[in-house]
mmCIF file of C-alpha atoms in Angstrom:
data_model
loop_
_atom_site.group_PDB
_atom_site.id
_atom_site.type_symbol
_atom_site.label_atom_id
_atom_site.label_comp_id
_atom_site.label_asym_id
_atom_site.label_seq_id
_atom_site.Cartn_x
_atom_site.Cartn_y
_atom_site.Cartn_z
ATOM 1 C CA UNK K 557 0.000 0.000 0.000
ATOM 2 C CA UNK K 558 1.335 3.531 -0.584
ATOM 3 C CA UNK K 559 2.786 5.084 2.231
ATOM 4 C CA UNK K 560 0.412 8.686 2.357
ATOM 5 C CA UNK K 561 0.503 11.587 5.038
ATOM 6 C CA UNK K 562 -2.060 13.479 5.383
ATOM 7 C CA UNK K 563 -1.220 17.197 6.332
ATOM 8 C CA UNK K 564 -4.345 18.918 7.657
ATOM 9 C CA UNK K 565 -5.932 22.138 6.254
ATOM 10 C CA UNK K 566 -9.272 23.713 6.481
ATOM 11 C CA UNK K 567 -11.547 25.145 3.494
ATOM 12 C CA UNK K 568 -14.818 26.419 3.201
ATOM 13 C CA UNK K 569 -16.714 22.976 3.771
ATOM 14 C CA UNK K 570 -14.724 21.466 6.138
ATOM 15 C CA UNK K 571 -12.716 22.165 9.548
ATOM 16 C CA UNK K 572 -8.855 20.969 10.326
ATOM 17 C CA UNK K 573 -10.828 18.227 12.650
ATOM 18 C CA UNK K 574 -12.734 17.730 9.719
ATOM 19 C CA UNK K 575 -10.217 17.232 7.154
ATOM 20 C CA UNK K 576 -8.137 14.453 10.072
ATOM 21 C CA UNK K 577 -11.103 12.600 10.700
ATOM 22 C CA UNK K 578 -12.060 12.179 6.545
ATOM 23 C CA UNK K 579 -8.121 10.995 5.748
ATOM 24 C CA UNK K 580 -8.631 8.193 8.244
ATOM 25 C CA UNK K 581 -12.015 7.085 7.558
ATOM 26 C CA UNK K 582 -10.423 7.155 3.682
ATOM 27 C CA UNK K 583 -7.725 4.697 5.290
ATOM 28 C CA UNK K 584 -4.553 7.427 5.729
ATOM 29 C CA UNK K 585 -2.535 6.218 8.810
ATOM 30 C CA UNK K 586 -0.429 8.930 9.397
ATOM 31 C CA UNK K 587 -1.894 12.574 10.202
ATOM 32 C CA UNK K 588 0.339 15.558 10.627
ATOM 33 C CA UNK K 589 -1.651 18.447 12.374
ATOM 34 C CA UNK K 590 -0.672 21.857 10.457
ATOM 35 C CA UNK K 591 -2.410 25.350 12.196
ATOM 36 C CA UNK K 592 0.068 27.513 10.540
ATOM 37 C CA UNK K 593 -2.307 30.620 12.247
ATOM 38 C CA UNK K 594 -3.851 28.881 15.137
ATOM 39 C CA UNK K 595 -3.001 30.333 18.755
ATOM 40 C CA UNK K 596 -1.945 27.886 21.254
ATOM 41 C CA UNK K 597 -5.512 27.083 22.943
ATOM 42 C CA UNK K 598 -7.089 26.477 19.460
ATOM 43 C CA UNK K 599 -4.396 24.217 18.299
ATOM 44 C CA UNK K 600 -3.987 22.417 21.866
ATOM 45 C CA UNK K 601 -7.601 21.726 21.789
ATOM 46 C CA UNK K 602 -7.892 20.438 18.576
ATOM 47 C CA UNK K 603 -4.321 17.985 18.931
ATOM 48 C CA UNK K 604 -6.304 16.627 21.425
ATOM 49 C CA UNK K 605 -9.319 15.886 19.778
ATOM 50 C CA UNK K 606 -7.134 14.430 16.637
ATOM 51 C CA UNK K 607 -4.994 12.276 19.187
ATOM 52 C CA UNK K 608 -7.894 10.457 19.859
ATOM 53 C CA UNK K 609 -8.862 9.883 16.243
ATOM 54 C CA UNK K 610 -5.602 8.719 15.438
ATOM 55 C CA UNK K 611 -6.103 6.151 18.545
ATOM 56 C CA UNK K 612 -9.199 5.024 17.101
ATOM 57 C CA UNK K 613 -7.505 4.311 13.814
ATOM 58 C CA UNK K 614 -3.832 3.360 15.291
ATOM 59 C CA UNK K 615 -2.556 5.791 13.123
ATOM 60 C CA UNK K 616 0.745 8.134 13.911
ATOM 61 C CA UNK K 617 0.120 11.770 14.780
ATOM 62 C CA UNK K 618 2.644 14.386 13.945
ATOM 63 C CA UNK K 619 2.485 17.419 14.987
ATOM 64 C CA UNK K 620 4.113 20.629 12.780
ATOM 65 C CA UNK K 621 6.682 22.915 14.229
ATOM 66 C CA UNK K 622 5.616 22.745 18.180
ATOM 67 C CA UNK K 623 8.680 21.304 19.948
ATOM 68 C CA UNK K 624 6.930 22.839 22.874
ATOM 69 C CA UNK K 625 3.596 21.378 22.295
ATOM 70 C CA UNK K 626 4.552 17.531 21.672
ATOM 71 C CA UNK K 627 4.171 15.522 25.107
ATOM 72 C CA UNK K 628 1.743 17.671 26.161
ATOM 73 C CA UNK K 629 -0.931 16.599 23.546
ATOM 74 C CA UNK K 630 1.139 12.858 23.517
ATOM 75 C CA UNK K 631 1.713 13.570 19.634
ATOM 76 C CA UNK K 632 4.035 10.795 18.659
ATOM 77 C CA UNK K 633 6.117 13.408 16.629
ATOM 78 C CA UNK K 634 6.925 16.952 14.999
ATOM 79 C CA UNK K 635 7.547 17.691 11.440
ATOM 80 C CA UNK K 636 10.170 21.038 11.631
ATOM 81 C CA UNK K 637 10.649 23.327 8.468
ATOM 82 C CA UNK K 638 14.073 24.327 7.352
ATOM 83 C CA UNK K 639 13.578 27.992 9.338
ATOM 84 C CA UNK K 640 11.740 26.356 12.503
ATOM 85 C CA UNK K 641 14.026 24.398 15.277
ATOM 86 C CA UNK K 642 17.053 22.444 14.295
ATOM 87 C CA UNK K 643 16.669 18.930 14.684
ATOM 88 C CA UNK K 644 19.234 18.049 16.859
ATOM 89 C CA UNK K 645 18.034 20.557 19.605
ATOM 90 C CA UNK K 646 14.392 19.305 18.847
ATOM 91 C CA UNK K 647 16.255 15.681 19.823
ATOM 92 C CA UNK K 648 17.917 17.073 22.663
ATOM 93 C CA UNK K 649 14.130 18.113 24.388
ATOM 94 C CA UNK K 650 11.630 15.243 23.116
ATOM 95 C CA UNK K 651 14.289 12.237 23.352
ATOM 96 C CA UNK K 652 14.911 9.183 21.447
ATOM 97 C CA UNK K 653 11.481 7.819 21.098
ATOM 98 C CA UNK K 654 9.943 10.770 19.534
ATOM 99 C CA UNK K 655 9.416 10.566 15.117
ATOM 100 C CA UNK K 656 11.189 13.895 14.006
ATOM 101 C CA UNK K 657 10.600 14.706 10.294
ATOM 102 C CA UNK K 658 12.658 17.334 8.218
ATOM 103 C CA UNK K 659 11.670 19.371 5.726
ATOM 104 C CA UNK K 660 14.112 19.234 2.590
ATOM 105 C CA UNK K 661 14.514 20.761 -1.153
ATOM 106 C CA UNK K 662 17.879 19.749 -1.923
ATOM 107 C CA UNK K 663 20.075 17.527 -1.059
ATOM 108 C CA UNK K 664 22.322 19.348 0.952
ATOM 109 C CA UNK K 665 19.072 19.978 3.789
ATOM 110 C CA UNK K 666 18.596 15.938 3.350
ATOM 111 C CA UNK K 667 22.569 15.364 4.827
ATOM 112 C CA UNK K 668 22.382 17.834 7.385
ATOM 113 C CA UNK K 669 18.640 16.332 8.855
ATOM 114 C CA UNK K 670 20.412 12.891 8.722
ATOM 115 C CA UNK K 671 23.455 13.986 10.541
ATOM 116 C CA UNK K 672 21.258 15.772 13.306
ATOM 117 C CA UNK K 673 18.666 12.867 13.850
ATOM 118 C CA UNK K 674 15.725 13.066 11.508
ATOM 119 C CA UNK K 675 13.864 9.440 11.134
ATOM 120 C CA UNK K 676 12.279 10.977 7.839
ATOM 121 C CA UNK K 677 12.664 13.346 5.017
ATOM 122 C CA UNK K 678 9.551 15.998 3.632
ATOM 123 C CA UNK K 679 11.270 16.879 0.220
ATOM 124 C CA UNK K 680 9.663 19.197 -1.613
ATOM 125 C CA UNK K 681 7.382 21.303 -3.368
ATOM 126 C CA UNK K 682 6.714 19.064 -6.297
ATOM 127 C CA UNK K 683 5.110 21.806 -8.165
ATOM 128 C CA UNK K 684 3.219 25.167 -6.456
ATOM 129 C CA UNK K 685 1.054 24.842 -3.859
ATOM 130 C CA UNK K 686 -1.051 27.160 -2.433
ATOM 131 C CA UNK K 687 -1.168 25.582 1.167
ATOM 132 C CA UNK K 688 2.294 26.796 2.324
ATOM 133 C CA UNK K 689 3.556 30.362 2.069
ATOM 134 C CA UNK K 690 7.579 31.181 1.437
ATOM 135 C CA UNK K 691 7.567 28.542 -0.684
ATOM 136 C CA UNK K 692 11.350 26.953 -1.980
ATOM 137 C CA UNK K 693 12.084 26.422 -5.400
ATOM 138 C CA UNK K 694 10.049 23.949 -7.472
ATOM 139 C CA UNK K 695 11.790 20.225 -7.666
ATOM 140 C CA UNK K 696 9.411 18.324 -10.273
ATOM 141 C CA UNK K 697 10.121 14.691 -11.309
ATOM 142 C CA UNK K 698 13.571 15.518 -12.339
ATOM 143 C CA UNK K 699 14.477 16.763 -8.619
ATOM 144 C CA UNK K 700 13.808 13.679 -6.425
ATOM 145 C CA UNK K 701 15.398 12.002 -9.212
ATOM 146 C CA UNK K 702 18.542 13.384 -8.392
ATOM 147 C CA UNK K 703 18.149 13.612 -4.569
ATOM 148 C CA UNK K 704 16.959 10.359 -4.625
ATOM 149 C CA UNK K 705 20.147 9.304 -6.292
ATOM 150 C CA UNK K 706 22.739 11.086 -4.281
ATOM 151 C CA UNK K 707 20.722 10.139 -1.091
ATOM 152 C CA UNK K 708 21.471 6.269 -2.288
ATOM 153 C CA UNK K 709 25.855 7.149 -3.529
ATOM 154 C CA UNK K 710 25.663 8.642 0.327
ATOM 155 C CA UNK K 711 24.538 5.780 1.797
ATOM 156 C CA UNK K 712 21.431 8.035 3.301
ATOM 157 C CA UNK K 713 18.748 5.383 3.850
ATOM 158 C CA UNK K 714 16.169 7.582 5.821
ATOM 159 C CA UNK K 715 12.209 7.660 4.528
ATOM 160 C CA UNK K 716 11.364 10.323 1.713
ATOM 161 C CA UNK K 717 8.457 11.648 1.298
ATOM 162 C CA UNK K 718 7.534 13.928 -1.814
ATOM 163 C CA UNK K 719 5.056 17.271 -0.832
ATOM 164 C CA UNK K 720 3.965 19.993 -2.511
ATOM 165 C CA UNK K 721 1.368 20.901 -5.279
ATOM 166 C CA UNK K 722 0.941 16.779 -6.028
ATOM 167 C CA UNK K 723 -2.190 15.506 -7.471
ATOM 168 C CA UNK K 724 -3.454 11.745 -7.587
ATOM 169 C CA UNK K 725 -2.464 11.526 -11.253
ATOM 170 C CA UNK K 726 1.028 12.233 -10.246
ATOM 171 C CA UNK K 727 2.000 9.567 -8.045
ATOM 172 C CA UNK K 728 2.806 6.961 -10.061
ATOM 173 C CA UNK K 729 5.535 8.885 -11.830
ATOM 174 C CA UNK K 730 6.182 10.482 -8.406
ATOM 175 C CA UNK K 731 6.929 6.844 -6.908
ATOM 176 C CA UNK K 732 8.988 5.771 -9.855
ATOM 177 C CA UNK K 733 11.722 8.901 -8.406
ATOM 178 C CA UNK K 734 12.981 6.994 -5.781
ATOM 179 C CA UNK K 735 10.752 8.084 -2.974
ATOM 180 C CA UNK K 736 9.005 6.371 0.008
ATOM 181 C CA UNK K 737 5.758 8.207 0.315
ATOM 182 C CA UNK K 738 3.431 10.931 -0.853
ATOM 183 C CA UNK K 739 2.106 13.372 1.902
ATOM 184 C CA UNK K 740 -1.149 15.214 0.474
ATOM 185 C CA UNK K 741 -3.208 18.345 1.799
ATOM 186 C CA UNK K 742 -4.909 20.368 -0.385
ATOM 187 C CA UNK K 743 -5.801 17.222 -3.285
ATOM 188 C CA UNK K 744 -7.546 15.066 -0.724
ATOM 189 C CA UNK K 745 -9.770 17.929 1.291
ATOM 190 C CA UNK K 746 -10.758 20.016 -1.979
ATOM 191 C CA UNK K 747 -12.048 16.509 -3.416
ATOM 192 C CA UNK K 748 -15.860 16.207 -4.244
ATOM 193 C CA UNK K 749 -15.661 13.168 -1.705
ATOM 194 C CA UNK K 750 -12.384 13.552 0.282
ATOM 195 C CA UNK K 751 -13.227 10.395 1.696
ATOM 196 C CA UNK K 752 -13.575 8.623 -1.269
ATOM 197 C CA UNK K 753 -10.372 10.215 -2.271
ATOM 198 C CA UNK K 754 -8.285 9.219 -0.129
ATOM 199 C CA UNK K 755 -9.432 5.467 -1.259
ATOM 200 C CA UNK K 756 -8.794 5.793 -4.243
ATOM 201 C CA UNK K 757 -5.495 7.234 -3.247
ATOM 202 C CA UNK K 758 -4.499 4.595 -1.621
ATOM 203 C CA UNK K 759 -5.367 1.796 -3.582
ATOM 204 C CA UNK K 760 -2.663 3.459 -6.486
#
């Protein structure tokens, strides 16, 4: 089965609850919780309520950018952008146990989150994406291809996962890169049927 995170957003139908609950129903097993403008009692109170989803599903919660934030709604890890805390000091506070994802677009970030700890690799954008602001330059099939490639002459064996912009009619060239997994926001909630979507995703 392909190996899919789902990175929560909200749109006009549907809340960031919303959007968690419709990936798992759909059969995603891996949710990272992204609030990008949420102050800390909105976002608190929602990790909570999508810690218990994820419980009900047995499926890995991540948590994006809140070092702080981690143990205290028992996310089982933090995704940290190349501008939010390094991931060695993000080590240093949560401990070994704790998943700590990267985010990467070239393959210079992918060394330096390997030296410093990561457990897995978000490499991207794929194309332009509306769902993240600042965004790095655009990697396309051509890009994993070669980060892919020098991740494998380096001996760098961690998890990859593509991001950015991708649609379901990408992924199979996507997965033909070199990459472990596809992590999806915007494709699955704007869907006609998200859950349906995410199905159909899945079954790629």
């Amino acid at each position: 089965m392909l190996q899919l995170q789902f990175i929560t957003h909200h749109n006009e139908r549907f809340s960031y609850l919303d959007s968690a609950r419709m990936a798992l129903e759909g059969g995603c097993r891996w949710i990272q919780l992204r609030m990008k403008q949420a102050g800390e009692e909105e976002f608190i109170e929602t990790a909570e309520q999508v810690r218990r989803l994820c419980d009900r599903y047995q499926a890995t919660f991540i948590i994006d950018d809140h070092v702080e934030w981690v143990h205290r709604v028992k996310a089982d890890g933090v995704h940290l952008g190349l501008k939010d805390m390094p991931v060695d000091e993000a080590r240093r506070i949560l401990g070994p146990d704790v998943i700590i994802g990267g985010t990467a677009n070239t393959i210079e970030d992918v060394v330096m989150h390997a030296q410093r700890g990561a457990n897995y690799i978000g490499c991207g954008p794929f194309r332009f994406t509306t769902t993240k602001e600042k965004l790095s330059p655009i990697l396309g099939l051509e890009g994993y291809r070669n980060i892919t490639a020098e991740m494998k002459k380096r001996g760098i064996s961690l998890p990859i996962v593509a991001i950015g912009g991708i649609t379901r009619a990408d992924i199979p060239e996507i997965m033909q890169t070199g990459v472990t997994g596809i992590a999806l926001s915007g494709t699955i909630l704007n869907a006609e049927d998200p859950v349906e979507e995410t199905r159909r995703i899945l079954q790629l």
